[in-house]
Amino acid sequence: MSLLLGCIADDFTGGTDLAGTLSAEGMRTVQSIGVPDGPVADTDAVVIALKSRTAPPAVAVAESLAALRWLRAQGCQQYFFKYCSTFDSTPAGNIGPVAEALLAELGADFTIACPAYPENGRTVYRGHLFVGDELLSESGMKDHPLTPMTDARLLRVLQPQTRLRVGLITHEVVATGSAAIAAACRRAAAAGTGIAIVDAISTADLRAIGNACTGMLLVTGGSGVALGLPDNFRRSGELPATRDISSFPRIDGSAAIIAGSCSTATRAQVAQWLRHHPGFRVDVLRLLEGADISGEALAWATTQHGQPVLIYATAAPEDIRAVQAAAGTQAVGAQIEQTLADIAAGLVNAGTCRLVIAGGETSGAVVKRLGLRALSIGPVIEPGVPWTCSIDAQPLALALKSGNFGSRDFFEKALASLP
Ligand code: ADP
């Protein structure tokens, strides 16, 4: 049977978040690391995870189109472009160009953009994105090392990124349900809007929006708006009422946490872990001077006698700004990512097979270095973060956590929740 839903995620933690959502809603889902090199059997949805969020727009567009072409060849009925619930993009902006290119390739002229994820505190009201009680631009996202977000008004963020006209479907419409939302989408498309930002402040809103997207060729958003999509396929009889989602294998072995995120939630999680357990801090200044930090980290890990280890580059905004001023934002980010990926590969070679990775770009770098091709989805640890298992001769258990997700004791909770 052909695939129902083909998804393209602009980073790896976003990919697992979406795959976890679809799986929890009864779709068999596989996450592919990059475009698969062969067919993927026995699945209803494939999420192709790219590391395109911080790439130059032309590269992000080319990679996303390559992913779309593979998905189309599998005969998907609907396509989903997943970006962050904080709408992160570089200043040049990848969300607009990628959405526009995907629409053109599909021969479609309208989609929605809905990053809201109320379960994780992201809501959109009158086109303004909130993180908890704060506007996006006043939240920790203003200090992100690679994609600082300084404007909460999504129309103003998205419009300069695309030639398509950007519109808004407000909460008054959303609150009246999926039929009204679908009608508003038809009206917006007829009036020449190419991308409509859609307000959502609750999970019920997201389900209504998802349901309104029945038959919409391309949907774009955070993973939240995908909540309602599996139901559409159930209603049309293409997805069974219940699905036996395969069980997660037991993977024995030692555990490591690799934190490359500097987001508020990860900083709290690292601090919490260090209250009760040791950790190895990547000294970024020494790294930039050429010190063999990965060698030092691996040597330190061998002294921990198989106990879970934390290796982190996580730092406060003032420390990040200082190293970025010295060596350049992209260069510093990339060098830290590569170092953390080296360390992860060394740990796996030494027998680690349970990995928690904090940070989207960081997860991308690690998973690429480990040469993993695909992940199956397991139990959800906390909203947006499931355990995954590499589809591999020597399977690894991986929890890829978006930097800003998870409660303070996420690391302990993740390790304790593995079968
Ligand atoms: P998040 O999911 O929080 O956005 P990412 O891993 O996507 O986390 O991005 C964090 C970026 O910050 C990575 O490129 C990482 O290498 C970089 N980084 C991590 N620690 C530091 C640090 N101490 N100084 C500067 N940049 C850092």
XYZ file of C-alpha atoms and ligand atoms in Angstrom:
446
model
C 0.000 0.000 0.000
C 1.305 3.471 -0.757
C 2.124 6.054 1.888
C -0.616 8.311 3.168
C 1.403 11.189 4.597
C 4.829 12.353 3.462
C 6.615 14.752 5.804
C 9.696 16.921 5.533
C 11.186 18.223 8.789
C 13.762 20.999 8.807
C 15.641 19.476 11.737
C 16.049 16.138 13.438
C 14.395 16.759 16.787
C 11.456 18.285 14.935
C 11.322 15.122 12.847
C 11.065 12.874 15.901
C 8.531 15.200 17.501
C 6.301 14.925 14.418
C 6.892 11.180 14.021
C 6.010 10.688 17.701
C 2.794 12.684 17.256
C 1.680 10.694 14.210
C 2.599 7.409 15.856
C 0.653 8.304 19.022
C -2.333 9.137 16.777
C -2.265 5.644 15.259
C -0.132 5.999 12.118
C 2.800 3.646 11.626
C 5.603 6.162 11.122
C 9.261 5.881 10.189
C 11.715 8.757 10.482
C 14.313 8.748 7.761
C 17.601 10.560 8.255
C 17.790 12.416 4.965
C 16.138 11.105 1.789
C 15.782 7.295 1.977
C 17.895 5.323 -0.473
C 15.209 2.682 -1.028
C 11.526 2.024 -0.393
C 10.249 2.000 3.208
C 7.890 -0.920 3.873
C 4.923 -1.271 6.236
C 4.371 2.307 7.187
C 1.621 4.906 6.820
C 3.825 7.968 7.127
C 7.460 8.785 6.510
C 9.141 11.807 8.080
C 12.267 12.795 6.172
C 14.451 14.683 8.638
C 16.748 17.273 7.097
C 19.230 19.589 8.744
C 18.056 22.527 6.670
C 16.844 25.065 9.230
C 20.113 26.962 9.319
C 21.230 26.217 5.747
C 21.255 28.998 3.131
C 17.737 29.262 1.614
C 18.779 27.830 -1.783
C 20.234 24.740 -0.091
C 17.174 24.320 2.138
C 14.907 24.556 -0.932
C 16.971 22.047 -2.949
C 17.078 19.518 -0.096
C 13.367 19.918 0.632
C 12.474 19.435 -3.048
C 14.622 16.290 -3.227
C 12.722 14.962 -0.191
C 9.373 15.896 -1.752
C 10.259 14.122 -5.011
C 11.060 10.906 -3.138
C 7.806 11.157 -1.185
C 5.782 11.816 -4.344
C 7.312 8.747 -5.956
C 5.797 6.737 -3.064
C 2.363 8.079 -3.978
C 1.662 10.048 -0.770
C -1.756 11.646 -0.568
C -0.728 14.610 1.513
C 2.526 16.369 2.410
C 3.617 18.128 5.571
C 6.440 20.631 6.022
C 7.474 20.661 9.685
C 9.352 23.542 11.248
C 9.850 24.659 14.794
C 7.005 25.700 17.072
C 9.033 28.862 17.670
C 9.111 29.488 13.896
C 12.916 29.605 13.939
C 14.656 30.621 10.825
C 17.857 32.354 9.902
C 17.563 36.103 9.145
C 17.360 35.208 5.436
C 14.468 32.906 6.333
C 13.902 29.361 5.118
C 10.271 28.759 5.973
C 8.865 31.029 3.238
C 11.135 29.865 0.397
C 10.691 26.180 1.228
C 6.891 26.398 1.563
C 6.709 28.345 -1.711
C 8.913 25.827 -3.553
C 6.972 22.833 -2.228
C 3.661 24.397 -3.290
C 5.012 25.108 -6.776
C 6.371 21.574 -7.158
C 3.003 20.150 -6.110
C 1.107 22.501 -8.418
C -0.841 23.809 -5.404
C -1.523 27.445 -4.606
C -2.468 27.509 -0.933
C -1.267 26.215 2.402
C -1.474 27.123 6.055
C 1.312 27.970 8.504
C 0.581 27.008 12.096
C 3.531 26.633 14.468
C 1.334 26.471 17.607
C 1.988 23.708 20.138
C -0.029 24.581 23.279
C 1.068 21.411 25.114
C 4.581 22.878 25.041
C 3.449 26.436 25.695
C 3.507 27.755 22.101
C 0.309 29.511 21.100
C -0.587 31.792 18.201
C -3.135 34.548 18.744
C -3.896 37.239 16.175
C -0.790 36.114 14.365
C 1.467 36.664 17.385
C 3.508 33.743 18.664
C 3.722 33.267 22.429
C 6.096 31.039 24.395
C 4.310 30.452 27.682
C 3.261 33.891 28.922
C 5.789 35.796 26.823
C 5.843 36.989 23.272
C 8.361 34.965 21.235
C 10.553 38.064 20.953
C 10.735 38.388 24.743
C 11.308 34.685 25.413
C 14.650 32.860 25.623
C 14.477 32.534 21.819
C 15.803 36.076 21.466
C 19.175 34.705 22.632
C 19.317 31.584 20.441
C 22.920 31.035 19.262
C 21.959 30.427 15.594
C 18.387 31.538 15.011
C 17.504 34.345 17.432
C 13.829 35.292 17.094
C 13.235 38.962 17.733
C 9.761 39.431 16.253
C 6.638 37.629 17.494
C 4.436 38.914 14.672
C 4.407 36.012 12.240
C 3.064 37.923 9.230
C 5.932 40.376 9.542
C 8.420 37.506 9.869
C 7.072 35.410 7.006
C 6.009 37.957 4.384
C 9.554 39.134 3.541
C 10.576 35.491 3.043
C 8.148 34.763 0.189
C 6.597 36.195 -2.965
C 3.296 34.554 -1.977
C 0.801 36.719 -0.180
C 0.685 35.876 3.542
C -2.657 36.133 5.333
C -4.180 35.337 8.722
C -7.057 33.176 9.899
C -7.892 34.443 13.354
C -8.987 32.613 16.453
C -12.584 33.800 16.077
C -12.821 31.561 13.018
C -10.747 28.726 14.470
C -12.952 28.585 17.586
C -16.013 27.881 15.438
C -14.610 24.587 14.207
C -13.173 22.757 11.239
C -15.925 23.551 8.725
C -15.480 27.291 9.339
C -11.691 26.959 9.116
C -11.927 25.031 5.832
C -14.278 27.719 4.462
C -11.868 30.468 5.562
C -9.025 28.650 3.793
C -11.067 28.456 0.580
C -11.933 32.163 0.821
C -8.302 33.125 1.500
C -7.069 31.061 -1.447
C -9.715 32.551 -3.748
C -8.630 36.053 -2.688
C -5.030 35.337 -3.631
C -3.483 34.405 -0.279
C -0.774 31.770 -0.717
C 0.024 31.045 2.930
C -2.407 31.689 5.776
C -1.068 31.858 9.301
C -3.657 30.213 11.524
C -4.225 31.112 15.179
C -4.375 28.259 17.702
C -4.369 28.441 21.484
C -5.471 24.953 22.478
C -5.063 21.344 21.433
C -8.733 21.351 20.432
C -7.960 24.226 18.032
C -5.128 22.196 16.513
C -7.332 19.152 15.989
C -9.983 21.332 14.332
C -7.364 22.896 12.054
C -5.918 19.461 11.227
C -9.380 18.199 10.349
C -9.967 21.266 8.172
C -6.882 20.302 6.180
C -8.556 17.216 4.681
C -7.483 17.134 1.055
C -5.070 20.082 1.392
C -2.050 18.874 -0.581
C 0.535 20.654 1.558
C 0.189 21.537 5.241
C 2.942 23.428 7.079
C 3.476 23.913 10.768
C 4.774 22.575 14.040
C 3.997 19.006 14.973
C 0.867 20.116 16.860
C -1.192 20.799 13.766
C -0.445 17.257 12.559
C -2.518 15.938 15.492
C -5.712 16.079 13.459
C -4.361 14.610 10.215
C -4.466 10.867 11.038
C -8.201 11.170 11.808
C -8.806 12.475 8.302
C -7.362 9.253 6.888
C -9.411 7.186 9.338
C -12.594 8.969 8.265
C -11.850 8.247 4.620
C -11.240 4.569 5.482
C -7.591 4.613 4.452
C -6.285 4.145 7.978
C -7.769 1.426 10.208
C -9.649 2.502 13.347
C -6.887 0.974 15.464
C -3.321 0.279 14.514
C -0.950 -2.141 16.183
C 2.085 0.136 16.534
C 5.045 -2.209 16.893
C 6.605 -2.471 20.332
C 9.939 -0.928 21.225
C 12.894 -3.323 21.564
C 14.921 -3.624 24.731
C 18.375 -2.125 24.205
C 20.800 -2.889 27.013
C 24.005 -0.944 27.539
C 25.382 2.241 28.971
C 23.823 5.677 28.498
C 25.060 9.145 27.607
C 23.484 12.585 27.406
C 24.935 15.001 24.866
C 23.750 18.589 25.264
C 24.557 21.153 22.576
C 21.491 23.288 23.145
C 21.737 26.572 25.047
C 17.970 27.009 25.249
C 16.340 27.873 28.556
C 14.886 24.391 29.153
C 18.159 22.596 28.387
C 20.122 24.947 30.633
C 17.776 24.055 33.500
C 18.037 20.334 32.688
C 21.841 20.419 32.641
C 21.908 22.306 35.953
C 19.486 19.812 37.473
C 21.555 16.812 36.310
C 24.750 18.338 37.681
C 23.178 18.643 41.143
C 23.275 14.843 41.517
C 25.620 13.512 38.817
C 28.950 14.439 37.306
C 29.221 15.985 33.848
C 31.915 17.033 31.386
C 31.732 20.629 30.177
C 33.060 21.341 26.707
C 35.352 24.323 27.207
C 34.584 26.242 24.029
C 37.478 28.684 24.378
C 39.992 25.826 24.677
C 38.257 24.033 21.800
C 38.726 27.096 19.602
C 42.406 27.172 20.590
C 42.781 23.634 19.233
C 42.635 21.527 22.422
C 41.616 17.865 21.934
C 38.326 18.238 23.781
C 36.772 15.078 22.354
C 39.779 13.028 23.502
C 39.506 14.562 26.981
C 35.759 13.918 27.137
C 36.128 10.272 26.108
C 38.944 9.738 28.611
C 36.745 11.291 31.330
C 33.821 9.034 30.340
C 35.938 5.904 30.914
C 36.389 6.969 34.551
C 32.623 6.880 35.147
C 32.403 3.057 35.372
C 29.434 2.641 33.051
C 27.258 5.216 34.864
C 25.276 7.547 32.558
C 27.457 10.470 31.473
C 26.528 14.031 30.549
C 28.712 15.927 28.091
C 27.557 19.477 27.501
C 28.478 22.675 25.688
C 25.384 24.390 27.084
C 26.206 27.920 28.234
C 24.598 31.233 29.201
C 23.880 33.945 26.574
C 26.758 36.192 27.718
C 29.296 33.333 27.341
C 27.917 32.461 23.916
C 28.134 36.067 22.732
C 31.752 36.265 23.866
C 32.903 33.217 21.872
C 30.780 34.172 18.872
C 32.372 37.621 18.831
C 35.797 35.973 18.876
C 35.234 33.288 16.229
C 31.957 33.899 14.333
C 28.483 32.489 15.008
C 28.272 29.770 12.352
C 31.878 28.671 12.796
C 31.563 28.274 16.559
C 28.235 26.438 16.271
C 29.567 24.054 13.638
C 32.769 23.325 15.541
C 30.897 22.522 18.751
C 28.430 20.344 16.841
C 31.280 18.397 15.232
C 33.027 17.966 18.582
C 29.864 16.664 20.240
C 29.328 14.347 17.255
C 32.913 13.029 17.620
C 32.326 12.412 21.305
C 29.019 10.621 20.635
C 30.675 8.419 18.002
C 33.516 7.590 20.429
C 31.045 6.698 23.170
C 29.034 4.464 20.829
C 32.240 2.720 19.719
C 32.987 2.091 23.371
C 29.591 0.450 23.919
C 27.128 3.257 24.701
C 23.784 2.402 23.148
C 21.308 4.724 24.873
C 21.712 8.359 23.875
C 19.785 11.450 24.913
C 20.710 14.404 22.698
C 19.591 17.943 23.512
C 19.414 20.373 20.599
C 18.087 20.199 17.055
C 21.278 21.082 15.202
C 23.254 19.031 17.699
C 21.035 16.002 17.112
C 21.459 16.424 13.371
C 25.228 16.468 13.663
C 25.329 13.429 15.961
C 22.888 11.308 13.983
C 24.718 12.097 10.740
C 28.072 11.207 12.297
C 26.681 7.909 13.555
C 25.615 7.148 9.988
C 22.048 6.278 11.005
C 19.547 5.950 8.154
C 16.178 5.566 9.861
C 14.494 5.570 13.255
C 11.419 3.745 14.487
C 9.317 5.523 17.075
C 8.848 4.324 20.644
C 7.258 5.596 23.858
C 6.842 9.324 24.429
C 9.015 10.620 27.311
C 7.444 14.078 27.489
C 5.401 16.045 24.929
C 7.380 16.270 21.698
C 10.109 13.792 22.612
C 9.669 10.063 22.000
C 12.340 7.420 22.368
C 13.427 6.216 18.955
C 15.334 3.147 17.857
C 17.760 3.147 14.951
C 16.805 0.653 12.266
C 20.216 -0.875 12.225
C 22.129 -4.132 12.733
C 23.257 -2.817 16.150
C 20.264 -0.754 17.248
C 20.711 2.362 19.371
C 18.043 3.966 21.536
C 17.947 7.712 20.918
C 15.940 10.520 22.451
C 16.375 13.598 20.266
C 15.164 16.546 22.313
C 14.445 19.950 20.876
C 16.420 22.374 23.054
C 13.454 24.094 24.617
C 11.384 20.991 25.365
C 11.087 18.994 28.509
C 10.814 19.499 32.246
C 13.761 20.170 34.552
C 14.357 16.470 35.303
C 13.950 15.372 31.685
C 17.313 13.585 31.497
C 16.650 11.415 34.550
C 13.106 10.779 33.375
C 14.230 9.777 29.876
C 16.809 7.283 31.124
C 14.393 5.818 33.659
C 11.635 5.365 31.086
C 13.473 3.004 28.724
C 12.244 -0.578 28.850
P 18.249 24.129 20.123
O 17.421 22.902 19.883
O 18.181 24.648 21.516
O 17.990 25.171 19.083
P 20.647 23.463 18.663
O 21.515 22.270 18.874
O 19.720 23.412 17.479
O 19.803 23.687 19.998
O 21.502 24.793 18.512
C 22.426 25.196 19.458
C 23.639 25.741 18.722
O 24.446 26.414 19.687
C 24.504 24.633 18.126
O 25.025 25.042 16.870
C 25.624 24.512 19.142
O 26.826 23.997 18.586
C 25.783 25.954 19.587
N 26.415 26.058 20.922
C 26.352 25.154 21.935
N 27.055 25.571 22.989
C 27.589 26.765 22.657
C 28.425 27.674 23.335
N 28.859 27.427 24.581
N 28.791 28.803 22.678
C 28.355 29.058 21.421
N 27.556 28.232 20.726
C 27.157 27.080 21.326
